[in-house]
Coordinates of C-alpha atoms in Angstrom, one line a residue:
X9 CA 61.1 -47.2 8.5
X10 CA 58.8 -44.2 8.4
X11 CA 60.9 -41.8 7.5
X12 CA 63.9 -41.9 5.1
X13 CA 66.8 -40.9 5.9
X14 CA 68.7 -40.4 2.9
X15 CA 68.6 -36.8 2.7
X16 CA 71.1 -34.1 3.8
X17 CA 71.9 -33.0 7.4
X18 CA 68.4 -30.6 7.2
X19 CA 66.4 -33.0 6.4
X20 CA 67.8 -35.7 8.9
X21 CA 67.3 -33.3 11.6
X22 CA 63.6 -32.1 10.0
X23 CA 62.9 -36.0 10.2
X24 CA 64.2 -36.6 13.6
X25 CA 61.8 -33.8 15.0
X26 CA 59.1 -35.6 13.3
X27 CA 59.9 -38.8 14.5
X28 CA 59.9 -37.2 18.5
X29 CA 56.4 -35.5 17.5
X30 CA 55.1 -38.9 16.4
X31 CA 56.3 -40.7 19.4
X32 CA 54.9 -38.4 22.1
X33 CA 51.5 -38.8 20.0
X34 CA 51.5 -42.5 19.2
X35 CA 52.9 -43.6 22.6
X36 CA 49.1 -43.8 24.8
X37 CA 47.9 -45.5 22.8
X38 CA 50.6 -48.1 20.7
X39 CA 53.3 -48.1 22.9
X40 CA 54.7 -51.2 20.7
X41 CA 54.8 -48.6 17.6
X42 CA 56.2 -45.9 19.5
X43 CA 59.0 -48.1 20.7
X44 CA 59.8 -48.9 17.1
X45 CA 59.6 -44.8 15.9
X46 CA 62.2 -44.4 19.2
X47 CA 64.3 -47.1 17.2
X48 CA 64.2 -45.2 14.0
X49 CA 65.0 -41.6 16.2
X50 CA 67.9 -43.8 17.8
X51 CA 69.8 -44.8 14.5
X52 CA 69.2 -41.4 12.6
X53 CA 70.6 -39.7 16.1
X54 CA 73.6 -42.4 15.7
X55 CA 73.8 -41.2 12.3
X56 CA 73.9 -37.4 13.1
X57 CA 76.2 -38.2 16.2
X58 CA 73.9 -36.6 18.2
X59 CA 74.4 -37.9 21.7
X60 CA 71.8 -35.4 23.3
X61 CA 69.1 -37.2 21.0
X62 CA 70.6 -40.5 20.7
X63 CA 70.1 -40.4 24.8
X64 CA 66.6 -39.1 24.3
X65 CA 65.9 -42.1 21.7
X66 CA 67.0 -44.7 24.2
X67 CA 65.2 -42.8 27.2
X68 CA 62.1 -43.2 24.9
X69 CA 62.5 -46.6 24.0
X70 CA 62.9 -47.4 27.9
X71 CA 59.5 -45.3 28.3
X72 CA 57.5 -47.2 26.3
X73 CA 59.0 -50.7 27.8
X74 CA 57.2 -49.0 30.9
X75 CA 54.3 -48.1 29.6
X76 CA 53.8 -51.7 28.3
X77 CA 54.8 -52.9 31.8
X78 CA 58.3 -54.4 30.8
X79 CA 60.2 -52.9 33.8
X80 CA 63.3 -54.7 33.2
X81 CA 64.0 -53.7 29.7
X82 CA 62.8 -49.9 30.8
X83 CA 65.5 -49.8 33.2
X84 CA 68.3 -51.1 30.7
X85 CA 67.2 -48.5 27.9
X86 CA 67.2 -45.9 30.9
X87 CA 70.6 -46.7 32.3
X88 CA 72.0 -46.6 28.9
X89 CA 70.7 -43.2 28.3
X90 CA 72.0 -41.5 30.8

């Protein structure tokens, strides 16, 4: 993982901010890593029980199916994020 998530609440939500800041900035042009930081955002937001970002980490995981030109799998991550 890239960032641990053994910490308190604070710091799970410090290192799920830094794992959406990543994405956005690795997605152009590793879409492959992004989709594996918008894994790591998905469990720590299942951790958190954040539904707001555990949708967000599955709409990101869709987005970088898409950007890799796996249209299939983009949909299902989209339709579950809703």
């Amino acid at each position: 993982t890239l960032i641990t998530t053994t910490g308190g609440l604070a710091q799970k939500l410090d290192s799920l901010y830094l794992l959406r800041e990543v994405f956005q900035v690795t997605l152009p042009e590793n879409p492959e890593k992004s989709i594996r930081i918008a894994n790591e955002m998905l469990s720590l937001a299942r951790q958190l029980q954040d539904k707001e970002a555990e949708g967000e980490a599955l709409y990101n995981i869709g987005y970088g199916h898409y950007v890799m030109g796996h249209n299939a799998q983009a949909i299902q991550f989209y339709q579950q994020a809703r």
